[in-house]
Structures are given as C-alpha cells and as structure tokens.
CSV table of C-alpha atoms and ligand atoms in Angstrom, one decimal:
chain,number,residue,atom,x,y,z
A,1,UNK,CA,-8.2,14.6,-20.9
A,2,UNK,CA,-6.3,16.9,-18.7
A,3,UNK,CA,-2.5,16.4,-18.4
A,4,UNK,CA,-2.5,16.7,-14.6
A,5,UNK,CA,-4.1,13.3,-14.5
A,6,UNK,CA,-1.0,11.7,-15.9
A,7,UNK,CA,2.4,10.6,-14.7
A,8,UNK,CA,4.3,10.6,-18.0
A,9,UNK,CA,2.1,8.4,-20.1
A,10,UNK,CA,0.7,6.6,-17.1
A,11,UNK,CA,-2.5,7.2,-15.1
A,12,UNK,CA,-5.5,8.8,-16.5
A,13,UNK,CA,-9.2,8.3,-15.9
A,14,UNK,CA,-10.5,5.2,-17.7
A,15,UNK,CA,-14.0,5.1,-16.2
A,16,UNK,CA,-17.6,5.3,-17.3
A,17,UNK,CA,-18.7,8.7,-18.5
A,18,UNK,CA,-21.0,8.9,-15.5
A,19,UNK,CA,-18.1,9.0,-13.1
A,20,UNK,CA,-16.1,11.9,-14.7
A,21,UNK,CA,-18.0,14.6,-12.8
A,22,UNK,CA,-17.6,12.7,-9.5
A,23,UNK,CA,-13.8,12.4,-10.0
A,24,UNK,CA,-13.7,16.1,-10.8
A,25,UNK,CA,-15.7,16.9,-7.7
A,26,UNK,CA,-13.4,14.7,-5.6
A,27,UNK,CA,-10.3,16.4,-7.0
A,28,UNK,CA,-11.6,19.8,-6.2
A,29,UNK,CA,-12.7,18.7,-2.7
A,30,UNK,CA,-9.2,17.2,-2.1
A,31,UNK,CA,-7.3,20.3,-3.3
A,32,UNK,CA,-9.5,22.6,-1.2
A,33,UNK,CA,-9.1,20.4,1.9
A,34,UNK,CA,-5.3,20.5,1.6
A,35,UNK,CA,-5.4,24.2,1.8
A,36,UNK,CA,-7.8,24.2,4.7
A,37,UNK,CA,-6.0,24.4,8.1
A,38,UNK,CA,-9.0,22.9,9.9
A,39,UNK,CA,-8.9,19.8,7.6
A,40,UNK,CA,-5.2,19.3,8.1
A,41,UNK,CA,-5.5,19.7,11.8
A,42,UNK,CA,-8.3,17.2,11.9
A,43,UNK,CA,-6.2,14.7,9.9
A,44,UNK,CA,-3.3,15.3,12.2
A,45,UNK,CA,-5.5,14.8,15.3
A,46,UNK,CA,-6.7,11.4,14.2
A,47,UNK,CA,-3.2,10.3,13.1
A,48,UNK,CA,-1.9,11.2,16.5
A,49,UNK,CA,-4.7,10.3,18.8
A,50,UNK,CA,-6.4,7.4,17.0
A,51,UNK,CA,-3.7,5.8,14.8
A,52,UNK,CA,-0.9,6.3,17.2
A,53,UNK,CA,1.5,8.4,15.1
A,54,UNK,CA,4.2,9.2,14.8
A,55,UNK,CA,5.6,5.8,14.4
A,56,UNK,CA,9.2,5.1,15.5
A,57,UNK,CA,12.2,5.0,13.0
A,58,UNK,CA,13.9,2.1,14.8
A,59,UNK,CA,17.6,1.4,14.4
A,60,UNK,CA,17.7,-2.4,14.1
A,61,UNK,CA,21.1,-3.0,15.6
A,62,UNK,CA,21.5,-6.7,15.5
A,63,UNK,CA,20.0,-6.9,12.0
A,64,UNK,CA,22.4,-4.1,10.9
A,65,UNK,CA,25.5,-5.8,12.4
A,66,UNK,CA,24.5,-9.2,10.8
A,67,UNK,CA,24.1,-7.8,7.3
A,68,UNK,CA,26.8,-5.1,7.2
A,69,UNK,CA,25.1,-1.7,6.9
A,70,UNK,CA,22.9,0.5,9.2
A,71,UNK,CA,19.3,-0.6,8.8
A,72,UNK,CA,16.4,1.5,10.1
A,73,UNK,CA,12.8,0.3,10.2
A,74,UNK,CA,9.9,2.7,9.8
A,75,UNK,CA,7.5,1.1,12.1
A,76,UNK,CA,4.1,1.3,10.3
A,77,UNK,CA,3.3,-2.1,11.9
A,78,UNK,CA,2.7,-0.2,15.2
A,79,UNK,CA,-0.3,1.8,13.7
A,80,UNK,CA,-3.8,1.0,14.9
A,81,UNK,CA,-5.1,-2.0,12.8
A,82,UNK,CA,-1.5,-3.1,12.3
A,83,UNK,CA,-0.4,-1.5,9.0
A,84,UNK,CA,0.0,1.7,7.0
A,85,UNK,CA,-3.4,1.3,5.3
A,86,UNK,CA,-5.2,3.3,8.0
A,87,UNK,CA,-3.3,6.5,7.1
A,88,UNK,CA,-5.0,6.6,3.8
A,89,UNK,CA,-8.4,5.4,5.0
A,90,UNK,CA,-8.8,8.1,7.6
A,91,UNK,CA,-7.8,10.7,5.0
A,92,UNK,CA,-10.3,9.5,2.5
A,93,UNK,CA,-13.1,9.2,5.1
A,94,UNK,CA,-12.5,12.7,6.2
A,95,UNK,CA,-12.9,13.7,2.5
A,96,UNK,CA,-16.2,11.7,2.3
A,97,UNK,CA,-17.5,13.6,5.3
A,98,UNK,CA,-16.4,16.9,3.7
A,99,UNK,CA,-18.4,15.9,0.6
A,100,UNK,CA,-21.5,15.1,2.7
A,101,UNK,CA,-21.5,11.4,1.8
A,102,UNK,CA,-23.0,9.0,4.4
A,103,UNK,CA,-22.0,5.8,2.7
A,104,UNK,CA,-18.6,4.3,1.9
A,105,UNK,CA,-17.7,1.3,-0.2
A,106,UNK,CA,-14.4,-0.4,-0.6
A,107,UNK,CA,-12.8,-3.4,-2.4
A,108,UNK,CA,-10.6,-5.8,-0.5
A,109,UNK,CA,-8.4,-8.8,-1.3
A,110,UNK,CA,-6.9,-10.2,1.8
A,111,UNK,CA,-9.3,-8.1,3.9
A,112,UNK,CA,-6.7,-5.6,5.3
A,113,UNK,CA,-8.1,-2.6,3.5
A,114,UNK,CA,-11.6,-3.8,4.2
A,115,UNK,CA,-10.9,-3.9,7.9
A,116,UNK,CA,-9.2,-0.5,7.8
A,117,UNK,CA,-12.2,1.0,6.0
A,118,UNK,CA,-14.7,-0.7,8.4
A,119,UNK,CA,-12.7,0.7,11.2
A,120,UNK,CA,-12.8,4.3,9.9
A,121,UNK,CA,-16.5,4.0,9.0
A,122,UNK,CA,-17.3,2.9,12.6
A,123,UNK,CA,-15.3,5.8,13.9
A,124,UNK,CA,-17.3,8.3,11.9
A,125,UNK,CA,-20.7,6.5,11.9
A,126,UNK,CA,-20.8,5.9,8.1
A,127,UNK,CA,-22.6,3.0,6.4
A,128,UNK,CA,-19.9,0.7,5.0
A,129,UNK,CA,-20.0,-2.0,2.3
A,130,UNK,CA,-17.0,-4.0,1.4
A,131,UNK,CA,-16.7,-6.0,-1.9
A,132,UNK,CA,-14.7,-9.2,-1.6
A,133,UNK,CA,-14.1,-12.2,-3.9
A,134,UNK,CA,-15.7,-15.5,-2.9
A,135,UNK,CA,-12.3,-17.2,-2.9
A,136,UNK,CA,-10.8,-14.5,-0.7
A,137,UNK,CA,-13.7,-14.7,1.7
A,138,UNK,CA,-12.9,-18.4,2.2
A,139,UNK,CA,-9.2,-17.8,2.6
A,140,UNK,CA,-9.6,-14.8,4.9
A,141,UNK,CA,-12.6,-15.7,7.1
A,142,UNK,CA,-11.1,-14.0,10.1
A,143,UNK,CA,-11.0,-10.6,8.4
A,144,UNK,CA,-14.6,-11.1,7.2
A,145,UNK,CA,-15.5,-11.6,10.9
A,146,UNK,CA,-13.6,-8.5,11.9
A,147,UNK,CA,-15.3,-6.3,9.3
A,148,UNK,CA,-18.7,-7.6,10.4
A,149,UNK,CA,-17.9,-7.0,14.0
A,150,UNK,CA,-17.0,-3.4,13.1
A,151,UNK,CA,-20.5,-3.0,11.5
A,152,UNK,CA,-19.6,-3.4,7.8
A,153,UNK,CA,-21.5,-5.4,5.3
A,154,UNK,CA,-19.3,-7.8,3.2
A,155,UNK,CA,-20.6,-8.5,-0.3
A,156,UNK,CA,-19.4,-11.7,-1.8
A,157,UNK,CA,-18.3,-11.3,-5.4
A,158,UNK,CA,-18.6,-14.3,-7.8
A,159,UNK,CA,-17.0,-13.4,-11.1
A,160,UNK,CA,-13.8,-14.1,-12.9
A,161,UNK,CA,-11.3,-15.5,-10.4
A,162,UNK,CA,-13.4,-14.5,-7.4
A,163,UNK,CA,-10.5,-12.4,-6.0
A,164,UNK,CA,-9.4,-8.8,-5.6
A,165,UNK,CA,-9.4,-7.8,-9.3
A,166,UNK,CA,-13.0,-8.9,-9.6
A,167,UNK,CA,-14.0,-7.3,-6.3
A,168,UNK,CA,-12.5,-4.0,-7.5
A,169,UNK,CA,-14.5,-4.2,-10.8
A,170,UNK,CA,-17.6,-4.8,-8.8
A,171,UNK,CA,-16.9,-1.9,-6.4
A,172,UNK,CA,-16.3,0.5,-9.3
A,173,UNK,CA,-19.5,-0.7,-11.1
A,174,UNK,CA,-21.6,-0.1,-7.9
A,175,UNK,CA,-20.0,3.2,-7.4
A,176,UNK,CA,-20.9,4.4,-10.9
A,177,UNK,CA,-24.5,3.8,-10.0
A,178,UNK,CA,-24.4,5.3,-6.4
A,179,UNK,CA,-21.8,8.0,-6.5
A,180,UNK,CA,-24.5,10.6,-5.5
A,181,UNK,CA,-24.4,9.5,-1.8
A,182,UNK,CA,-21.5,7.0,-1.8
A,183,UNK,CA,-17.7,7.6,-1.5
A,184,UNK,CA,-15.3,4.9,-2.8
A,185,UNK,CA,-12.4,4.4,-0.5
A,186,UNK,CA,-9.6,3.0,-2.7
A,187,UNK,CA,-7.0,0.9,-0.8
A,188,UNK,CA,-3.8,1.6,-2.7
A,189,UNK,CA,-2.1,4.2,-5.0
A,190,UNK,CA,-4.1,2.9,-8.0
A,191,UNK,CA,-7.3,3.7,-9.8
A,192,UNK,CA,-8.4,6.7,-11.8
A,193,UNK,CA,-7.0,10.1,-11.1
A,194,UNK,CA,-7.1,11.8,-8.6
A,195,UNK,CA,-7.0,8.6,-6.4
A,196,UNK,CA,-3.2,7.9,-6.9
A,197,UNK,CA,-2.5,11.5,-5.9
A,198,UNK,CA,-4.8,11.3,-2.9
A,199,UNK,CA,-3.4,8.0,-1.6
A,200,UNK,CA,0.1,9.3,-2.1
A,201,UNK,CA,-0.6,12.4,-0.1
A,202,UNK,CA,-2.1,10.6,2.9
A,203,UNK,CA,0.7,8.0,2.9
A,204,UNK,CA,3.5,10.6,2.4
A,205,UNK,CA,3.3,11.1,6.2
A,206,UNK,CA,5.6,8.0,6.3
A,207,UNK,CA,8.5,9.7,4.5
A,208,UNK,CA,7.9,13.1,6.0
A,209,UNK,CA,8.3,11.6,9.5
A,210,UNK,CA,11.2,9.2,8.5
A,211,UNK,CA,13.2,12.0,6.9
A,212,UNK,CA,13.0,14.2,9.9
A,213,UNK,CA,13.6,11.3,12.3
A,214,UNK,CA,16.6,10.2,10.4
A,215,UNK,CA,18.0,13.7,10.2
A,216,UNK,CA,17.6,14.1,14.0
A,217,UNK,CA,19.7,11.0,14.5
A,218,UNK,CA,22.3,11.4,11.7
A,219,UNK,CA,22.1,15.0,10.5
A,220,UNK,CA,22.0,13.8,6.9
A,221,UNK,CA,20.0,11.9,4.3
A,222,UNK,CA,19.9,8.1,4.2
A,223,UNK,CA,21.6,6.3,1.3
A,224,UNK,CA,18.8,4.0,0.4
A,225,UNK,CA,15.0,3.9,1.0
A,226,UNK,CA,13.1,0.7,0.4
A,227,UNK,CA,9.5,-0.6,0.5
A,228,UNK,CA,7.4,-3.5,-0.8
A,229,UNK,CA,5.1,-2.9,-3.7
A,230,UNK,CA,1.6,-4.3,-4.1
A,231,UNK,CA,-0.5,-1.5,-5.6
A,232,UNK,CA,2.2,0.8,-4.3
A,233,UNK,CA,0.8,2.8,-1.4
A,234,UNK,CA,3.3,2.2,1.4
A,235,UNK,CA,6.1,2.5,-1.1
A,236,UNK,CA,5.0,5.8,-2.6
A,237,UNK,CA,4.4,7.1,0.9
A,238,UNK,CA,7.9,6.0,1.8
A,239,UNK,CA,9.4,7.5,-1.4
A,240,UNK,CA,7.4,10.7,-1.6
A,241,UNK,CA,9.6,13.1,0.5
A,242,UNK,CA,12.8,11.6,-0.9
A,243,UNK,CA,12.0,11.8,-4.6
A,244,UNK,CA,13.6,15.3,-4.9
A,245,UNK,CA,16.7,14.1,-3.1
A,246,UNK,CA,18.6,12.7,-6.1
A,247,UNK,CA,21.3,11.0,-4.0
A,248,UNK,CA,18.8,8.9,-2.1
A,249,UNK,CA,18.4,5.5,-3.9
A,250,UNK,CA,14.7,4.4,-4.0
A,251,UNK,CA,14.0,0.7,-4.3
A,252,UNK,CA,10.5,-0.9,-4.7
A,253,UNK,CA,10.3,-4.7,-4.0
A,254,UNK,CA,7.7,-6.7,-5.8
A,255,UNK,CA,6.6,-10.3,-5.1
A,256,UNK,CA,8.4,-12.9,-7.4
A,257,UNK,CA,6.1,-15.6,-5.9
A,258,UNK,CA,7.4,-19.0,-6.8
A,259,UNK,CA,9.9,-17.4,-9.1
A,260,UNK,CA,9.5,-15.1,-12.1
A,261,UNK,CA,10.4,-18.0,-14.5
A,262,UNK,CA,7.4,-20.0,-13.2
A,263,UNK,CA,4.9,-17.4,-14.3
A,264,UNK,CA,3.4,-17.6,-10.8
A,265,UNK,CA,4.3,-14.2,-9.4
A,266,UNK,CA,3.0,-10.7,-8.9
A,267,UNK,CA,5.9,-8.7,-10.4
A,268,UNK,CA,3.9,-6.3,-12.6
A,269,UNK,CA,7.0,-4.0,-13.1
A,270,UNK,CA,9.4,-6.9,-13.9
A,271,UNK,CA,7.1,-8.8,-16.3
A,272,UNK,CA,4.1,-6.7,-17.0
A,273,UNK,CA,3.2,-4.5,-20.0
A,274,UNK,CA,1.3,-1.2,-20.0
A,275,UNK,CA,-2.4,-1.6,-20.2
A,276,UNK,CA,-5.7,-0.4,-18.7
A,277,UNK,CA,-7.3,-1.8,-15.5
A,278,UNK,CA,-9.4,-0.3,-12.7
A,279,UNK,CA,-9.5,3.2,-14.3
A,280,UNK,CA,-5.7,3.6,-14.9
A,281,UNK,CA,-3.1,3.0,-17.6
A,282,UNK,CA,-0.1,1.3,-16.0
A,283,UNK,CA,2.1,-1.8,-15.9
A,284,UNK,CA,-0.1,-4.9,-15.7
A,285,UNK,CA,0.4,-8.7,-15.8
A,286,UNK,CA,-1.2,-9.7,-19.1
A,287,UNK,CA,-1.2,-12.7,-21.3
A,288,UNK,CA,-0.4,-12.3,-25.0
A,289,UNK,CA,-4.1,-11.5,-25.8
A,290,UNK,CA,-4.0,-8.7,-23.2
A,291,UNK,CA,-6.1,-10.5,-20.7
A,292,UNK,CA,-5.2,-9.8,-17.1
A,293,UNK,CA,-3.3,-12.7,-15.6
A,294,UNK,CA,-3.8,-13.9,-12.0
A,295,UNK,CA,-1.1,-12.7,-9.7
A,296,UNK,CA,0.5,-15.1,-7.2
A,297,UNK,CA,2.3,-14.3,-3.9
A,298,UNK,CA,2.4,-16.0,-0.6
A,299,UNK,CA,1.5,-12.5,0.8
A,300,UNK,CA,-2.1,-11.6,0.1
A,301,UNK,CA,-1.3,-7.9,0.1
A,302,UNK,CA,1.1,-8.1,-2.8
A,303,UNK,CA,-1.2,-10.3,-4.8
A,304,UNK,CA,-2.3,-7.7,-7.3
A,305,UNK,CA,-1.7,-7.8,-11.1
A,306,UNK,CA,-1.0,-4.1,-11.5
A,307,UNK,CA,0.9,-1.2,-9.9
A,308,UNK,CA,0.0,2.4,-9.4
A,309,UNK,CA,0.8,4.8,-12.3
A,310,UNK,CA,3.4,7.0,-10.5
A,311,UNK,CA,5.5,3.9,-9.9
A,312,UNK,CA,5.3,3.0,-13.6
A,313,UNK,CA,6.6,6.5,-14.3
A,314,UNK,CA,9.3,6.4,-11.6
A,315,UNK,CA,10.5,3.1,-13.2
A,316,UNK,CA,10.6,4.4,-16.7
A,317,UNK,CA,12.2,7.7,-15.7
A,318,UNK,CA,14.9,5.7,-13.8
A,319,UNK,CA,14.3,7.6,-10.5
A,320,UNK,CA,13.3,4.4,-8.7
A,321,UNK,CA,14.5,0.9,-9.2
A,322,UNK,CA,12.1,-2.1,-8.9
A,323,UNK,CA,13.3,-5.6,-8.0
A,324,UNK,CA,11.5,-8.7,-6.8
A,325,UNK,CA,12.0,-11.4,-4.2
A,326,UNK,CA,10.4,-14.9,-4.0
A,327,UNK,CA,8.1,-16.3,-1.4
A,328,UNK,CA,10.9,-18.4,0.0
A,329,UNK,CA,13.3,-15.4,0.3
A,330,UNK,CA,10.6,-13.3,2.0
A,331,UNK,CA,9.8,-16.1,4.5
A,332,UNK,CA,13.5,-16.4,5.3
A,333,UNK,CA,13.7,-12.7,5.9
A,334,UNK,CA,10.6,-12.8,8.1
A,335,UNK,CA,12.1,-15.4,10.4
A,336,UNK,CA,15.4,-13.5,10.4
A,337,UNK,CA,13.7,-10.4,11.8
A,338,UNK,CA,11.8,-12.4,14.4
A,339,UNK,CA,15.0,-13.9,15.7
A,340,UNK,CA,17.3,-10.9,15.4
A,341,UNK,CA,14.9,-8.1,16.5
A,342,UNK,CA,11.9,-9.7,18.2
A,343,UNK,CA,9.6,-8.2,15.6
A,344,UNK,CA,7.1,-10.4,13.6
A,345,UNK,CA,6.7,-8.5,10.3
A,346,UNK,CA,3.8,-8.9,7.8
A,347,UNK,CA,4.8,-11.2,4.9
A,348,UNK,CA,4.4,-8.2,2.6
A,349,UNK,CA,7.0,-6.2,4.6
A,350,UNK,CA,9.3,-9.2,4.7
A,351,UNK,CA,9.7,-8.8,0.9
A,352,UNK,CA,11.3,-5.4,1.5
A,353,UNK,CA,13.4,-6.9,4.3
A,354,UNK,CA,14.6,-9.7,2.0
A,355,UNK,CA,16.0,-7.3,-0.5
A,356,UNK,CA,17.4,-5.1,2.3
A,357,UNK,CA,19.5,-8.1,3.4
A,358,UNK,CA,20.9,-8.5,-0.2
A,359,UNK,CA,21.4,-4.8,-0.6
A,360,UNK,CA,23.1,-4.4,2.8
A,361,UNK,CA,25.8,-6.8,1.7
A,362,UNK,CA,26.9,-4.4,-1.0
A,363,UNK,CA,27.0,-1.5,1.5
A,364,UNK,CA,29.2,-0.5,4.4
A,365,UNK,CA,28.7,0.4,8.1
A,366,UNK,CA,29.1,4.0,7.1
A,367,UNK,CA,25.9,3.9,5.1
A,368,UNK,CA,22.3,3.9,6.0
A,369,UNK,CA,19.2,2.1,4.6
A,370,UNK,CA,15.6,2.7,5.7
A,371,UNK,CA,13.0,-0.1,5.2
A,372,UNK,CA,9.3,0.6,5.5
A,373,UNK,CA,7.9,-2.1,7.8
A,374,UNK,CA,4.5,-1.7,6.3
A,375,UNK,CA,2.6,-4.0,8.7
A,376,UNK,CA,2.8,-6.6,11.5
A,377,UNK,CA,2.6,-10.3,11.0
A,378,UNK,CA,-0.1,-11.4,13.4
A,379,UNK,CA,-2.5,-11.8,10.5
A,380,UNK,CA,0.0,-14.1,8.8
A,381,UNK,CA,0.7,-16.6,11.6
A,382,UNK,CA,-1.4,-19.4,10.0
A,383,UNK,CA,0.2,-18.9,6.6
A,384,UNK,CA,3.6,-18.9,8.3
A,385,UNK,CA,2.8,-22.1,10.2
A,386,UNK,CA,1.6,-23.8,7.0
A,387,UNK,CA,4.7,-22.7,5.2
A,388,UNK,CA,7.1,-23.9,7.9
A,389,UNK,CA,5.3,-27.2,8.1
A,390,UNK,CA,6.1,-27.6,4.4
A,391,UNK,CA,2.5,-27.7,3.4
A,392,UNK,CA,1.3,-26.3,0.1
A,393,UNK,CA,-0.2,-22.9,0.6
A,394,UNK,CA,-3.2,-21.7,-1.4
A,395,UNK,CA,-3.0,-20.0,-4.7
B,401,PLP,C1,-1.9,-4.1,1.7
B,401,PLP,C2,-0.5,-4.2,2.2
B,401,PLP,C3,0.6,-4.0,1.4
B,401,PLP,C4,0.6,-3.8,0.0
B,401,PLP,O1,-0.1,-2.6,-0.4
B,401,PLP,P1,0.6,-1.3,-1.0
B,401,PLP,O2,-0.5,-0.5,-1.5
B,401,PLP,O3,1.5,-1.7,-2.1
B,401,PLP,O4,1.3,-0.7,0.2
B,401,PLP,C5,1.9,-4.1,2.0
B,401,PLP,N1,2.0,-4.3,3.3
B,401,PLP,C6,1.0,-4.6,4.1
B,401,PLP,C7,1.2,-4.9,5.6
B,401,PLP,C8,-0.3,-4.5,3.6
B,401,PLP,O5,-1.4,-4.7,4.4
C-alpha cells in the first residue's frame, strides 16, 4: 500500500478489493480539482453565497472576563444547516459532480450529516440515499423528517446495535456494489484514504479564516486552539492551519460521557486501542477481544467509537493534546454560554467550551484561546430539557 495513505502508522485503505480503484480515482479527481481554479472558485462561491461564510471570529467578552483569559468563538453554528458539516458536504458533492456521479449515499448517526448531505443533493439535483440505524431513526425522528422533506430516501439499518457504526458498515457495503454511478459522502475525517485528507481540506477553511481574522484583531497568533472531537472533522479543520505554528497549543476534546471510569463514554483517544474499522487503522473503543464497543455521549455527534487517523497521529507525535469532559460538564458549559453570551451551542460544541473554561483558569488576560463553536443547539433543545428535568436520557 502507498505510504501517502498513512499518517504515521494510522490510516490506510482497509476496504474490499473492488473499491481500491474507486478510491484511487477519487484521489486523482480530488488532487486535480485542488489545482483547478474553476473548481476552487465554485467551492468558494457556494461557501459564500449558500453556506454564508465567512463565519465571524467572535470575542466572547463576558465569557472571557468570567473565566480569566480572552476567548474567541469561531462561529460555525452560523452556517446554513447549523454546523460545520456543510463545508465538507458541499466540497464532496462538487467532487461527485466532477466525477459524473448522479447518486450520492451517506451514513448518519444523529442525522446531522444526513441532513447536510440531503441539502447538498437537493441543491445539485442528485439522488440521495441515507443509511441510518433503526435506533437512531427512533431517537432522531425530526432529522428523518428533514431528510425526507429535502428529497432524500432514508434506509433503516437493522444490524448490530442499530446505530451509526452499523449504518456506516451498510453504506460502505452498498457503495462497494454501486460505486460505478454512486459517490459516498463521508461525514467526518474518517474512513479509508483519501477521505480523511479530503474532509480535512474542505474543513480547513475554518482555521484559514480564524487565523486571518485573529491576526487582523491582534497581529499575532493565538496561544491555544480548541475543538470537540467526534470523528474529528471540525477539530482537524480548526487545527489544520495552525499545525505548523509550534507555539500554538492544539487541544481536542472528547466525550467522557458518564465518566471514563464508568465505561460509558466516547473517548477513543483516552481509552481506545489501535484497530481497524470503516476502512481505517486508528484508535478505537474495543473490548478485550477486539470487538468494537458502543460509545456513549449525551451528544449524538460525539457518539462514535473511533477517531480519524490524523488525530491518532497528532496524539502519538505529541503535536496535539486530547482531553475529555463528561456529559454533566458539557451541559454546565452549555448553560453558561447561553447565560453569558446569548448563544445556545450544540451539545457537541459545549464539550470544547467546558474544557475552555478549565483551561482559561490556567491562563491570563494577556493570552488568547480560540474555541470552534461547531454547531448551534436548536437541535438539542429536547435533550437539554430532559437533562434539566433530571430525567434519564437515552443510551
Ligand atoms: C457531527 C458534529 C460534531 C462531531 O463531528 P466531528 O467530525 O468530530 O466534527 C461536532 N459538532 C457538531 C455540531 C456536529 O454536528
């Protein structure tokens, strides 16, 4: 296998032989597109006119003064469809068009990536099928409705735990049979090479903007850059342009769920071991027999048992640090941002905020921290209400 497919020992292409040519074709299309000014201009056009970029880098004054350092929020919550996922989806759909594919498929857990893909497919008049676990379809009925309104077909997956991991397996299986006319839109910086590279590229718009915006305000680099980590797409996008700036501390925040010690969490970096899932070699939550364990997080978007291979490499090389916060800490941070700034963040993003609150206490008012606010919390209001009412939440 070619070495460019690896980040250190992580990554690779662990897929059926029948997909190897498709992945190679995708890689060539992507590399050519990046050198084509017309493609770049088209991507820029949709980011600006459809998604609503650039997003503000907002100085959260009251939040900063309360916690003791300057905290800036990269407002991905203000994108069309309410999160960062659309940056990647539009990019991949433009690649699908370039490859002449008329059909797209996607996996979805909570439904956020499914909704973003259905949105992009409607925009470009492509046939869209989304694979979703039966359990997730029950929990996220509103997102199923959204996808159907946008013209997508939602396929109910009944296998394993009936959740994201199983939906992804099913999507990959289907793709292996239909790759001729079908493009697989992956929702995070995971999967076989070149997907982690492609997703990173389309999400790196986050750090390119943030770096320039911060420089315009402060004429220097920030001290710390932080983002939550599910599969790792908003975080790799937030890190990308800062990785070469050795003085900038990079911190990824995973979901510790009910607490790492309970075993009910989604902290693949803290507690996982390297293994193979969904076409990649990376850190995964596994039992002693190597079976993939169910992840738990109050936030559906962080509820994934693995992490993208570049993060595994950034962890092992020491360039980035990975920490975790519990459901309870994330919910406290969420309420804190509502009250101090009038912004209702997604529960995923609240994980990054929770660690920012801890980190800020070790910093001074001369220093600066950027948090990626990956999405807005409108989708989470029911979960928040249940949590605040002290009811048990699902999973
Ligand atoms: C999906 C999602 C995430 C987690 O996915 P990553 O690929 O790790 O970014 C985080 N925040 C929001 C708002 C999401 O919708």
